[in-house]
Coordinates of C-alpha atoms in Angstrom, one line a residue:
M1 CA -12.2 0.4 5.5
N2 CA -10.5 3.3 3.8
R3 CA -9.0 3.4 0.3
V4 CA -5.6 3.7 1.9
L5 CA -4.7 2.0 5.1
A6 CA -1.6 1.4 7.2
V7 CA -1.2 -2.1 8.6
L8 CA 1.0 -2.3 11.8
V9 CA 2.3 -5.5 13.4
V10 CA 2.2 -5.0 17.2
R11 CA 4.1 -7.2 19.7
D12 CA 3.0 -7.0 23.3
G13 CA 1.9 -3.4 22.9
V14 CA 5.2 -2.3 21.2
L15 CA 4.8 -0.5 17.8
P16 CA 7.2 -1.2 15.0
L17 CA 9.8 1.4 13.9
G18 CA 8.2 4.0 11.6
A19 CA 4.6 3.2 12.7
D20 CA 3.5 6.8 13.3
E21 CA 5.0 7.9 9.9
T22 CA 3.2 5.1 8.1
V23 CA -0.1 6.0 9.7
A24 CA 0.4 9.7 8.7
E25 CA 1.1 8.6 5.1
A26 CA -2.1 6.7 5.1
G27 CA -4.1 9.8 6.2
G28 CA -4.5 8.7 9.8
S29 CA -6.1 5.3 9.1
A30 CA -4.6 2.1 10.4
L31 CA -5.2 -1.6 11.2
L32 CA -3.3 -2.7 14.2
V33 CA -2.7 -6.5 14.5
G34 CA -1.1 -8.6 17.1
T35 CA -0.9 -8.5 20.9
G36 CA -1.5 -5.4 23.1
V37 CA -3.1 -3.5 20.2
D38 CA -5.3 -1.4 22.6
K39 CA -2.2 0.0 24.4
A40 CA -0.3 0.5 21.1
A41 CA -3.2 2.6 19.6
T42 CA -2.8 5.2 22.4
E43 CA 0.8 5.8 21.4
L44 CA 0.0 6.8 17.8
P45 CA -0.6 10.6 17.7
S46 CA -1.3 10.5 14.0
L47 CA -4.0 7.8 14.3
S48 CA -7.5 9.2 13.6
A49 CA -9.4 6.0 12.6
G50 CA -8.1 2.7 13.9
W51 CA -9.2 -0.9 13.7
L52 CA -7.8 -3.2 16.4
A53 CA -7.4 -7.0 15.9
D54 CA -6.0 -9.0 18.8
N55 CA -4.6 -11.9 16.7
G56 CA -2.0 -13.6 18.9
T57 CA 1.7 -14.3 18.1
F58 CA 3.0 -13.0 14.8
A59 CA 2.7 -15.6 12.1
P60 CA 3.2 -13.8 8.7
G61 CA 1.8 -16.6 6.5
R62 CA -1.4 -17.1 8.5
W63 CA -1.8 -13.4 9.1
A64 CA -1.5 -12.6 5.4
R65 CA -4.3 -15.1 4.6
Q66 CA -6.4 -13.7 7.4
L67 CA -5.9 -10.1 6.3
A68 CA -6.4 -10.6 2.6
P69 CA -10.3 -10.7 2.6
V70 CA -10.4 -7.8 5.1
L71 CA -8.2 -5.6 2.8
R72 CA -9.6 -6.7 -0.5
D73 CA -11.3 -3.4 -1.2
T74 CA -8.4 -1.2 0.2
E75 CA -6.5 0.2 -2.8
R76 CA -3.3 1.1 -1.1
V77 CA -2.0 -1.0 1.8
L78 CA 1.0 0.5 3.6
L79 CA 3.3 -1.2 6.1
P80 CA 6.4 0.3 7.8
A81 CA 9.6 -1.2 6.5
S82 CA 10.4 -2.7 9.9
A83 CA 11.5 -6.3 10.3
D84 CA 7.9 -7.5 10.7
G85 CA 6.6 -5.2 8.0
R86 CA 9.1 -6.5 5.5
D87 CA 8.2 -10.1 6.5
L88 CA 4.4 -9.6 6.2
A89 CA 4.2 -7.3 3.2
P90 CA 5.3 -9.7 0.4
R91 CA 3.1 -12.5 1.7
L92 CA 0.2 -10.0 1.9
A93 CA 0.9 -8.8 -1.6
A94 CA 0.9 -12.4 -2.9
E95 CA -2.4 -13.2 -1.1
L96 CA -4.0 -10.1 -2.6
R97 CA -2.4 -10.7 -6.0
R98 CA -0.9 -7.2 -6.1
P99 CA 2.5 -5.7 -6.7
L100 CA 4.7 -4.9 -3.8
L101 CA 6.5 -1.5 -3.9
A102 CA 9.2 -1.9 -1.3
G103 CA 11.2 0.8 0.4
A104 CA 8.9 3.7 -0.5
V105 CA 9.8 7.3 0.4
R106 CA 6.3 8.5 -0.4
V107 CA 3.1 7.1 -1.8
N108 CA 0.5 8.5 -4.3
E109 CA -2.6 7.2 -6.0
K110 CA -0.7 5.6 -8.9
G111 CA 2.3 4.2 -7.2
A112 CA 5.3 5.2 -5.0
E113 CA 8.6 6.8 -5.0
V114 CA 11.1 4.2 -3.8
A115 CA 14.7 4.4 -2.6
R116 CA 17.3 2.3 -4.3
W117 CA 21.1 1.8 -4.3
G118 CA 21.5 2.4 -0.6
G119 CA 19.1 5.3 -0.6
R120 CA 21.1 7.4 -3.0
V121 CA 18.6 7.2 -5.9
C122 CA 14.8 7.5 -5.9
V123 CA 12.7 5.8 -8.6
D124 CA 9.1 6.4 -9.4
L125 CA 7.2 3.1 -9.7
V126 CA 3.7 3.1 -11.2
A127 CA 1.2 0.3 -10.3
D128 CA -1.5 -0.7 -12.7
G129 CA -4.2 -0.9 -10.0
P130 CA -4.1 -1.5 -6.2
F131 CA -0.8 -2.2 -4.5
V132 CA 1.0 -3.0 -1.3
A133 CA 4.0 -0.8 -0.2
T134 CA 6.5 -0.6 2.6
L135 CA 7.5 2.8 3.9
Q136 CA 11.0 3.6 4.9
P137 CA 11.3 4.9 8.5
G138 CA 12.5 8.4 9.0
V139 CA 11.4 9.8 5.6
R140 CA 8.6 12.0 6.9
G141 CA 7.2 13.4 10.1
P142 CA 3.9 12.3 11.7
A143 CA 0.9 14.5 11.6
P144 CA -1.0 14.7 14.9
A145 CA -4.7 13.8 14.6
E146 CA -7.4 16.0 16.1
A147 CA -9.5 13.0 17.3
Q148 CA -9.3 9.2 17.5
T149 CA -11.9 6.6 16.7
L150 CA -11.1 3.0 17.5
T151 CA -13.0 -0.1 16.5
G152 CA -12.3 -3.7 17.6
I153 CA -12.5 -6.4 14.8
S154 CA -11.9 -10.1 14.6
L155 CA -10.0 -11.6 11.6
P156 CA -11.4 -14.7 9.9
E157 CA -9.9 -18.0 10.7
A158 CA -7.2 -19.3 8.3
D159 CA -4.5 -22.0 8.0
A160 CA -1.2 -21.5 6.4
R161 CA 2.3 -22.8 6.7
D162 CA 4.6 -20.7 8.9
V163 CA 8.1 -21.0 10.3
T164 CA 8.4 -22.2 13.9
V165 CA 10.2 -19.7 16.0
V166 CA 12.7 -21.5 18.3
E167 CA 14.4 -18.5 19.7
V168 CA 14.6 -14.8 19.1
L169 CA 18.2 -13.4 19.3
D170 CA 19.1 -9.8 19.7
P171 CA 21.0 -8.5 16.6
E172 CA 24.7 -7.9 16.9
P173 CA 25.4 -4.1 17.4
G174 CA 28.0 -4.1 14.7
T175 CA 25.7 -5.4 12.0
V176 CA 22.2 -4.2 13.0
D177 CA 20.5 -1.8 10.6
L178 CA 21.4 1.7 11.9
A179 CA 17.7 2.8 11.5
E180 CA 16.8 0.2 14.1
A181 CA 19.8 0.6 16.5
P182 CA 18.8 1.7 20.0
R183 CA 22.3 3.1 20.9
I184 CA 24.8 4.6 18.4
F185 CA 28.3 6.0 18.8
G186 CA 28.9 8.5 16.0
A187 CA 32.4 9.0 14.5
G188 CA 33.3 12.5 13.3
A189 CA 36.3 14.0 11.6
G190 CA 37.6 15.1 15.0
L191 CA 38.7 11.5 15.7
G192 CA 41.5 12.0 13.3
G193 CA 41.7 8.8 11.3
P194 CA 40.5 5.2 10.5
E195 CA 42.3 3.6 13.4
A196 CA 40.3 5.8 15.9
V197 CA 37.1 5.0 14.1
E198 CA 37.8 1.3 14.3
L199 CA 38.5 1.6 18.0
L200 CA 35.2 3.5 18.4
G201 CA 33.4 0.6 16.8
E202 CA 35.0 -1.8 19.3
V203 CA 34.2 0.5 22.3
A204 CA 30.6 0.8 21.0
A205 CA 30.3 -3.0 20.7
A206 CA 31.5 -3.4 24.2
L207 CA 28.7 -1.2 25.4
G208 CA 26.0 -2.7 23.2
A209 CA 26.0 0.2 20.8
S210 CA 26.4 0.5 17.0
L211 CA 28.9 2.5 15.1
G212 CA 27.7 5.5 13.0
A213 CA 29.6 8.2 11.2
T214 CA 29.4 11.5 9.4
R215 CA 29.6 12.0 5.7
V216 CA 33.2 13.3 6.0
V217 CA 34.2 10.1 7.7
T218 CA 32.6 7.8 5.1
D219 CA 33.9 9.9 2.2
A220 CA 37.4 9.6 3.6
G221 CA 37.0 5.8 3.6
W222 CA 37.4 5.5 7.4
T223 CA 34.3 3.3 7.5
G224 CA 31.6 2.1 5.1
Y225 CA 28.9 4.2 3.6
Q226 CA 26.3 2.0 5.3
R227 CA 27.3 3.6 8.6
Q228 CA 26.7 7.2 7.3
I229 CA 24.0 9.1 9.3
G230 CA 22.4 12.1 7.6
T231 CA 19.9 13.3 5.0
T232 CA 22.0 11.5 2.3
G233 CA 22.6 8.5 4.5
V234 CA 20.6 6.7 7.1
V235 CA 18.0 8.5 9.3
V236 CA 18.2 7.1 12.8
H237 CA 16.0 7.3 16.0
P238 CA 18.2 6.0 18.8
E239 CA 17.5 6.1 22.5
L240 CA 21.1 7.2 23.0
Y241 CA 23.5 9.0 20.6
V242 CA 27.1 9.7 21.6
A243 CA 28.9 12.0 19.1
F244 CA 32.8 11.8 19.1
G245 CA 34.4 14.7 17.3
I246 CA 31.3 15.7 15.4
S247 CA 30.7 19.5 15.0
G248 CA 27.1 19.0 13.8
A249 CA 26.6 19.9 10.1
A250 CA 23.0 20.4 9.1
Q251 CA 23.2 17.3 6.8
H252 CA 24.2 15.1 9.8
L253 CA 21.8 16.7 12.3
G254 CA 19.0 16.2 9.8
G255 CA 19.5 12.4 10.0
L256 CA 19.3 12.2 13.8
G257 CA 15.5 12.1 14.0
S258 CA 14.4 12.3 17.6
P259 CA 17.1 10.7 19.8
G260 CA 16.2 10.2 23.4
H261 CA 19.5 11.4 24.8
V262 CA 22.5 13.0 23.1
V263 CA 26.1 13.2 24.4
S264 CA 28.7 15.3 22.5
V265 CA 32.4 15.0 23.0
N266 CA 34.1 17.9 21.3
T267 CA 36.7 20.6 22.0
D268 CA 34.3 23.3 20.8
P269 CA 31.7 24.1 23.4
S270 CA 29.7 26.2 20.9
C271 CA 29.4 23.7 18.0
P272 CA 25.9 22.8 17.0
M273 CA 26.3 19.2 18.1
T274 CA 27.2 20.2 21.7
A275 CA 24.6 22.9 21.7
M276 CA 21.8 20.4 21.1
A277 CA 23.3 17.7 23.4
D278 CA 21.9 16.8 26.8
L279 CA 25.5 16.4 28.0
G280 CA 28.4 18.2 26.4
I281 CA 31.9 16.9 27.2
V282 CA 34.4 19.6 26.2
A283 CA 37.5 17.5 25.6
D284 CA 39.6 15.9 22.9
A285 CA 37.5 13.1 21.4
P286 CA 40.5 10.7 20.6
A287 CA 41.7 11.2 24.2
V288 CA 38.3 10.4 25.7
L289 CA 37.9 7.4 23.4
A290 CA 41.3 6.1 24.4
E291 CA 40.4 6.4 28.1
L292 CA 37.1 4.6 27.5
A293 CA 38.9 1.8 25.7
R294 CA 41.3 1.5 28.6
L295 CA 38.5 1.3 31.2
L296 CA 36.6 -1.2 29.2
E297 CA 39.8 -3.2 28.5
V298 CA 39.2 -3.0 24.8
R299 CA 42.5 -4.2 23.0

């Protein structure tokens, strides 16, 4: 295999968050492991050389032991910093007896630039030899490959202690990492104050969505900085983004990634947020929020 390789955990043909970016960072080369790997490979535009290993249900301890001999000669092993990637990466690094550079923004031959302190500081880490790294989702764009070559492989048998999964629970919308939230309600300065932002969080939770915010809102202390969306906050890729009172500053729009659907609630029909939205509701954001709360019987 190549000197640098992306390793992707696939569940029933579903790729992890940040998969295409990680493959692009690895120069188009990736090893897909799990179930439904054939289907998943067709959904990776940046994949040029892929190795497909149908390896059953995710078991990070066993998988790390199986993957170690296959990846022994690969100098840089990259995984997306998704839930499964963060679970497998340290075990794989331990099996390979290599350092783990977690939360990388970019990777080079000698190490990686990693994000620390809530993504507000980047630190250059140098590895004395081969290493394993996890790549933050949303830090770079994918690079489409001209052609794709796929090879099926079988991983060696191995035994290792693993946890027993009793049940998989969906995360609470209010506490889920925004980078992985499928639906987000964004709070802007147009909401007017912390009480309205708190109400938006309750309305969002009632609809199975997470609360996000602009930098103006977090700087004002209306909600925590972990809710900030933007180039200096969290980069998101939701299926649905509903913006309440957000005009659409470049810093905020830069953190939206590629949302599936965007709804904007704003009194200004010409603001950047409404201009990019699939549906623009030209109305007072606090009034629309209050009516939603009434209909949903929130409070």
